[in-house]
mmCIF file of C-alpha atoms in Angstrom:
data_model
loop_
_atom_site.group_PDB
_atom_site.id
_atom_site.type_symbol
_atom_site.label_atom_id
_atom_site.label_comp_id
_atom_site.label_asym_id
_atom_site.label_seq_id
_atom_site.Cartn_x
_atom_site.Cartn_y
_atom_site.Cartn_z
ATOM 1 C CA UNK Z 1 2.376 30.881 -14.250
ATOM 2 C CA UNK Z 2 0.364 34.585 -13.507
ATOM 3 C CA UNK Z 3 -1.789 35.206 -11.233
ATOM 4 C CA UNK Z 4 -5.733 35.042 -12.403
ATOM 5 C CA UNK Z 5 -7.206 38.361 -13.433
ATOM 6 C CA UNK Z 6 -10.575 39.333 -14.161
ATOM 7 C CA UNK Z 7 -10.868 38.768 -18.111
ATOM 8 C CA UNK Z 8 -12.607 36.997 -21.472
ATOM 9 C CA UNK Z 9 -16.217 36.813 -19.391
ATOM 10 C CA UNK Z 10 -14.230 34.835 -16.360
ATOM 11 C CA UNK Z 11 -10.804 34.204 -14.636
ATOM 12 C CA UNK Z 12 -7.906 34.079 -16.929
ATOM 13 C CA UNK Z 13 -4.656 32.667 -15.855
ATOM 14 C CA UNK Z 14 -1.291 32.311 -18.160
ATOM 15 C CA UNK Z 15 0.839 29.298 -17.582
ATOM 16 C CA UNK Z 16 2.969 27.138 -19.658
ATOM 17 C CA UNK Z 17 2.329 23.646 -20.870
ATOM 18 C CA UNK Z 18 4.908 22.244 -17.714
ATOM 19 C CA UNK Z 19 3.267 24.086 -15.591
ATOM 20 C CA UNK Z 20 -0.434 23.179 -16.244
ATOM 21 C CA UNK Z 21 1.040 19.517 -16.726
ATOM 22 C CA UNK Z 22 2.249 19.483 -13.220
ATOM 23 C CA UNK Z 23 -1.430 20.940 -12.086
ATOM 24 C CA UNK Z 24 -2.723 18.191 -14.406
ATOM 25 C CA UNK Z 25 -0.741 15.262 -12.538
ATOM 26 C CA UNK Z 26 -1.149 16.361 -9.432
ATOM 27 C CA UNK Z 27 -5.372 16.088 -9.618
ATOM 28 C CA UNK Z 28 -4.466 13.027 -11.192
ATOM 29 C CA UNK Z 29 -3.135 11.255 -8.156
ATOM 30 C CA UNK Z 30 -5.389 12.959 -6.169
ATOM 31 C CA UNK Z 31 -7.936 10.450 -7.729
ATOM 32 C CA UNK Z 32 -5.885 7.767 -7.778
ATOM 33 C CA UNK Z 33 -5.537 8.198 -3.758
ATOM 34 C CA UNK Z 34 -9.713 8.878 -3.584
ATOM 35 C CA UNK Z 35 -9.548 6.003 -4.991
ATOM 36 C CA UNK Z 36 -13.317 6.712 -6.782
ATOM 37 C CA UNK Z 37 -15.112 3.540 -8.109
ATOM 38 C CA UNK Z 38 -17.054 5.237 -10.269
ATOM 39 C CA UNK Z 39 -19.981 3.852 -12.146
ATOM 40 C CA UNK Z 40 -19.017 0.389 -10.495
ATOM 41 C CA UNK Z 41 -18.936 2.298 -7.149
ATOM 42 C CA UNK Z 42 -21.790 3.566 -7.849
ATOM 43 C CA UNK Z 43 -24.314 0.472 -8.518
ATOM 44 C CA UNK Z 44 -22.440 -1.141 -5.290
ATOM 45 C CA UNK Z 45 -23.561 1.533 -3.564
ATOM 46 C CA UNK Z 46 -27.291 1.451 -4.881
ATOM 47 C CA UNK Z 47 -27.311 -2.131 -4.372
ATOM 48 C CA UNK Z 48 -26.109 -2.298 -0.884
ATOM 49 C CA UNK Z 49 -28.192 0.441 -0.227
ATOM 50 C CA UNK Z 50 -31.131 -1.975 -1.486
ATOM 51 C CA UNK Z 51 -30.002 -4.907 0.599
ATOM 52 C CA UNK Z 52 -28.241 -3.891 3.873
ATOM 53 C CA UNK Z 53 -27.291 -0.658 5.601
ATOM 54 C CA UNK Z 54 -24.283 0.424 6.083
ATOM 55 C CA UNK Z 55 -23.973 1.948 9.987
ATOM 56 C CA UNK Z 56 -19.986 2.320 9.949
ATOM 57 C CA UNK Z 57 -17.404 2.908 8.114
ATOM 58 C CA UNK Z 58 -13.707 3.633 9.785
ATOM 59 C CA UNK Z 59 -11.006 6.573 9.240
ATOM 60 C CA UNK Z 60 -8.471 5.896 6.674
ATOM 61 C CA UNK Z 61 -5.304 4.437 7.217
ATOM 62 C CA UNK Z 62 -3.470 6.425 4.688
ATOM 63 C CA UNK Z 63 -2.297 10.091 6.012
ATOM 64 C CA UNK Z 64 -3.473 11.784 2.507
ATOM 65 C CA UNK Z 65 -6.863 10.483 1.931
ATOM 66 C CA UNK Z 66 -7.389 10.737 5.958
ATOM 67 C CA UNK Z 67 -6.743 14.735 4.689
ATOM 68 C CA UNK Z 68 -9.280 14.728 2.201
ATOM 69 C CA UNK Z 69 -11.671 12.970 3.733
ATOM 70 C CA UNK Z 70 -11.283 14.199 7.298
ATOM 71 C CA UNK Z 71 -13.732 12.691 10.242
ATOM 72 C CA UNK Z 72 -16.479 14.913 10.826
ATOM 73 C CA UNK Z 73 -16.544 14.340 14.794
ATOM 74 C CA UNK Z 74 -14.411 14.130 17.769
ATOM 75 C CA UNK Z 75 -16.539 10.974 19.023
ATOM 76 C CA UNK Z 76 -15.587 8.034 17.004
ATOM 77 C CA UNK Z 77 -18.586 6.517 17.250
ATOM 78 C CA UNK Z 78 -20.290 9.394 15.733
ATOM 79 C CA UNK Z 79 -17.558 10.503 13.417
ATOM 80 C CA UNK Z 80 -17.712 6.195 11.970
ATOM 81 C CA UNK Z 81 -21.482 6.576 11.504
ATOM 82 C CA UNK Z 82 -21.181 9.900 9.557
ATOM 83 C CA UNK Z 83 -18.550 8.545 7.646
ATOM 84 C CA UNK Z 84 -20.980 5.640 6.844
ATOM 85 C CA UNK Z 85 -23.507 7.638 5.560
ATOM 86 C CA UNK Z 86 -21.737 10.514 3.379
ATOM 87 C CA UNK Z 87 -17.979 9.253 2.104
ATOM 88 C CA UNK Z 88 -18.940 7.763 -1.042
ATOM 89 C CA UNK Z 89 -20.692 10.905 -1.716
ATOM 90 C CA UNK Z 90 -17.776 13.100 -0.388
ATOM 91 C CA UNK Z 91 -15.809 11.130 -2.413
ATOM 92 C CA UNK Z 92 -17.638 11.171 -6.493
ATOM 93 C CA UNK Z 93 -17.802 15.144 -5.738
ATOM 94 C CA UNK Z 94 -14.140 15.363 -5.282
ATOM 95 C CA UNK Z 95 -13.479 13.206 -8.216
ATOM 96 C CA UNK Z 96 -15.704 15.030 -10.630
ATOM 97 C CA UNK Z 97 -14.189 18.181 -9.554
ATOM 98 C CA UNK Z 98 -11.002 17.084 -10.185
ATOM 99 C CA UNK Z 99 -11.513 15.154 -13.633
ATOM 100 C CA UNK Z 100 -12.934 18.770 -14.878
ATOM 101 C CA UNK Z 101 -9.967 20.641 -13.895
ATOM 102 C CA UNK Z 102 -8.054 17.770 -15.748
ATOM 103 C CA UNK Z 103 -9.897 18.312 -18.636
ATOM 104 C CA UNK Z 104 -9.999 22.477 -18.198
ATOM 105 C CA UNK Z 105 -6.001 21.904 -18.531
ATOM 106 C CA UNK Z 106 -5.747 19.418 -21.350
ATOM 107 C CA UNK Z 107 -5.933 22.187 -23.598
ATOM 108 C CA UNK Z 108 -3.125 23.643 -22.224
ATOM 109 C CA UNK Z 109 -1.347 20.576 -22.181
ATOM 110 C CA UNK Z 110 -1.809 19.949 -25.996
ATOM 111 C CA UNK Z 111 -0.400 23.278 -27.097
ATOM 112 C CA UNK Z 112 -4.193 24.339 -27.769
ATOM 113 C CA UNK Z 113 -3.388 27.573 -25.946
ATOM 114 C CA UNK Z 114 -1.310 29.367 -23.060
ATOM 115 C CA UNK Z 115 -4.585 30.850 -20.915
ATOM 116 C CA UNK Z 116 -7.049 28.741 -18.538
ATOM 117 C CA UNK Z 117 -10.342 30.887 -18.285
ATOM 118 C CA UNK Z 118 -12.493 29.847 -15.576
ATOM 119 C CA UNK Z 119 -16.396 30.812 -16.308
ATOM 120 C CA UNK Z 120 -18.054 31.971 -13.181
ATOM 121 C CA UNK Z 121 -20.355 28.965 -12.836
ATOM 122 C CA UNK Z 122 -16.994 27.256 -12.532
ATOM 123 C CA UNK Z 123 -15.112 29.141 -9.927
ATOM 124 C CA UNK Z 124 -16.008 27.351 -6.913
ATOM 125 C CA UNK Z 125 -15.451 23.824 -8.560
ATOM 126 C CA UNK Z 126 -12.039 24.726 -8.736
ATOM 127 C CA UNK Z 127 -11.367 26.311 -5.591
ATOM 128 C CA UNK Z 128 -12.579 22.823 -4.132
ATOM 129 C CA UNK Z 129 -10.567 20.881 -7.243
ATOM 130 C CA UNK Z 130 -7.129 23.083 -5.937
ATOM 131 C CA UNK Z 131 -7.983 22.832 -1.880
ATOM 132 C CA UNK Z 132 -8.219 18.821 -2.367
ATOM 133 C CA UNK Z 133 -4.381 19.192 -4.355
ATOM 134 C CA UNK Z 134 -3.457 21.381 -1.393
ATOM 135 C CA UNK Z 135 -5.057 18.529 1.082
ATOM 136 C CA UNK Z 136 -2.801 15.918 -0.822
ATOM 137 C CA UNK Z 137 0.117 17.696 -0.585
ATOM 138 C CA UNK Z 138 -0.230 18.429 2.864
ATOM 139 C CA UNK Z 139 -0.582 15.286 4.064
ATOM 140 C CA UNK Z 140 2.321 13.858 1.910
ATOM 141 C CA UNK Z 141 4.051 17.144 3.877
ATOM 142 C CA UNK Z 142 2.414 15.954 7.370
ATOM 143 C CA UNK Z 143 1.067 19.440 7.886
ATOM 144 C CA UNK Z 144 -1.709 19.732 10.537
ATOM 145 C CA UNK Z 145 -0.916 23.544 12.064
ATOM 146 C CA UNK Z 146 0.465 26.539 11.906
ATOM 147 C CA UNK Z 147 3.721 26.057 12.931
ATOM 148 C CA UNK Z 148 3.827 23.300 10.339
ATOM 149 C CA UNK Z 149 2.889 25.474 8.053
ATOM 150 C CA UNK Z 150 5.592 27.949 8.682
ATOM 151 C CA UNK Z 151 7.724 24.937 8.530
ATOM 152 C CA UNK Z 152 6.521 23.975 5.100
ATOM 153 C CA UNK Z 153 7.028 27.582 3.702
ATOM 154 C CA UNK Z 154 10.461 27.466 5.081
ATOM 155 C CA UNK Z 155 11.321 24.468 3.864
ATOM 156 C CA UNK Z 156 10.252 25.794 0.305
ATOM 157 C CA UNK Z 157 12.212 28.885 0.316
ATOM 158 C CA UNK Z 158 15.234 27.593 1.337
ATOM 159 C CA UNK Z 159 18.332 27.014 -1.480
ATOM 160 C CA UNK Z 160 17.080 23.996 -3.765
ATOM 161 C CA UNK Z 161 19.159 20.752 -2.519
ATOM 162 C CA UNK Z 162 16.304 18.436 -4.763
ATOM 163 C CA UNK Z 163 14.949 16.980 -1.558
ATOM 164 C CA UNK Z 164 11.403 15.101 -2.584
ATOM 165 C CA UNK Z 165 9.951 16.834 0.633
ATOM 166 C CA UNK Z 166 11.310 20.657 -0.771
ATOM 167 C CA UNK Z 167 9.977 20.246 -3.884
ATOM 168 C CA UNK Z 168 6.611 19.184 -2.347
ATOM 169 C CA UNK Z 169 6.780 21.917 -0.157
ATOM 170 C CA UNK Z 170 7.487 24.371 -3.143
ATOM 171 C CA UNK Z 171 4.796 23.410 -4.959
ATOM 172 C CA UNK Z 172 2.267 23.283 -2.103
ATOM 173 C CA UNK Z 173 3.289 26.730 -2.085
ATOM 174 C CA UNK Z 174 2.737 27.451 -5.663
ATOM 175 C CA UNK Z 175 -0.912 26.002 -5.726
ATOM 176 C CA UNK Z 176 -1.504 28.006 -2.390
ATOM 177 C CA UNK Z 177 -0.850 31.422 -4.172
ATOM 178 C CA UNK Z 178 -2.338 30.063 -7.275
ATOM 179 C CA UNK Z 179 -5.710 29.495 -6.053
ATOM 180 C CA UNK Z 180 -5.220 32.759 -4.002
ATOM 181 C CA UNK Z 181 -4.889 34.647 -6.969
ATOM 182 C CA UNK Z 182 -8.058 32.887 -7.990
ATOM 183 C CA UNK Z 183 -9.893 33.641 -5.010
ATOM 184 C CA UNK Z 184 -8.614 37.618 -5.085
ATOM 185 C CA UNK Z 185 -9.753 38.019 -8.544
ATOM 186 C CA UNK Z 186 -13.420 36.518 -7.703
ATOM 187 C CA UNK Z 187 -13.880 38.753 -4.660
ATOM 188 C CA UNK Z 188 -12.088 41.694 -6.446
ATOM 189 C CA UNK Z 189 -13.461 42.190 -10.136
#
């Protein structure tokens, strides 16, 4: 995998078919844990919405989704209301970003080519698409700080022993200097 670089009227990025099969899987269950109802979700939402009114909704259980779908206050009264009123929304935004990245990388996948361009009207889809993989991973890591962070980068440059949380960690580091890359050739055509 290289770095993105300015190039083909957007953001071109080599990688191998393994490589943007991994990326691939790992939006994947990234919407399996959002868990998105989609059209279904969607007409339960415009019917309750037509019958009742939702006033609270609480935190999630699980440590990944509570990640990517973190409460928006330190009151939990306040942070349950806003919950209430903008996680189904929170949630179909994440899932469409991710399902296009899925499809930007089935090409890849196929053997259709060996490059991902990103057009500029795409850019900041995928910087959300790769910071909600990041989210995932970090909460399968249990990351909340810094010095878990430094823990996590440790962790992933240490000599392989093909322990689940390593290879997490190695990988949250890989999509962490991938979208890097991405974000240092959009501020630094």
């Amino acid at each position: 995998m290289e770095g993105f670089a300015p190039r083909d009227g957007g953001f071109a990025s080599s990688m191998s078919r393994d490589e943007a099969l991994l990326l691939r899987q790992l939006a994947t269950e990234v919407l399996v844990v959002l868990d998105d109802p989609g059209d279904f979700g969607m007409t339960s939402s415009m019917l309750s919405a037509l019958t009742e009114t939702e006033l609270r909704r609480d935190a999630p259980r699980e440590r990944t989704l509570r990640m990517l779908l973190p409460s928006m206050s330190e009151n939990g009264d306040d942070a349950a209301r806003m919950r209430a009123l903008t996680e189904d929304l929170l949630r179909r935004e994440k899932s469409v970003r991710l399902r296009s990245i899925v499809s930007d990388l089935d090409h890849i996948v196929h053997g259709g080519s060996d490059t991902l361009v990103i057009r500029p009207d795409d850019v900041w889809s995928w910087l959300g698409a790769l910071n909600d993989i990041r989210l995932g991973l970090a909460g399968e890591l249990d990351l909340s700080d810094q010095s878990d962070a430094r823990r996590i980068e440790e962790l992933a440059m240490r000599e392989p022993t093909g322990e689940r949380s390593q290879t997490v960690a190695a990988i949250y580091m890989l999509v962490t200097w991938w979208q890097d890359s991405l974000l240092e050739a959009v501020n630094n055509p």
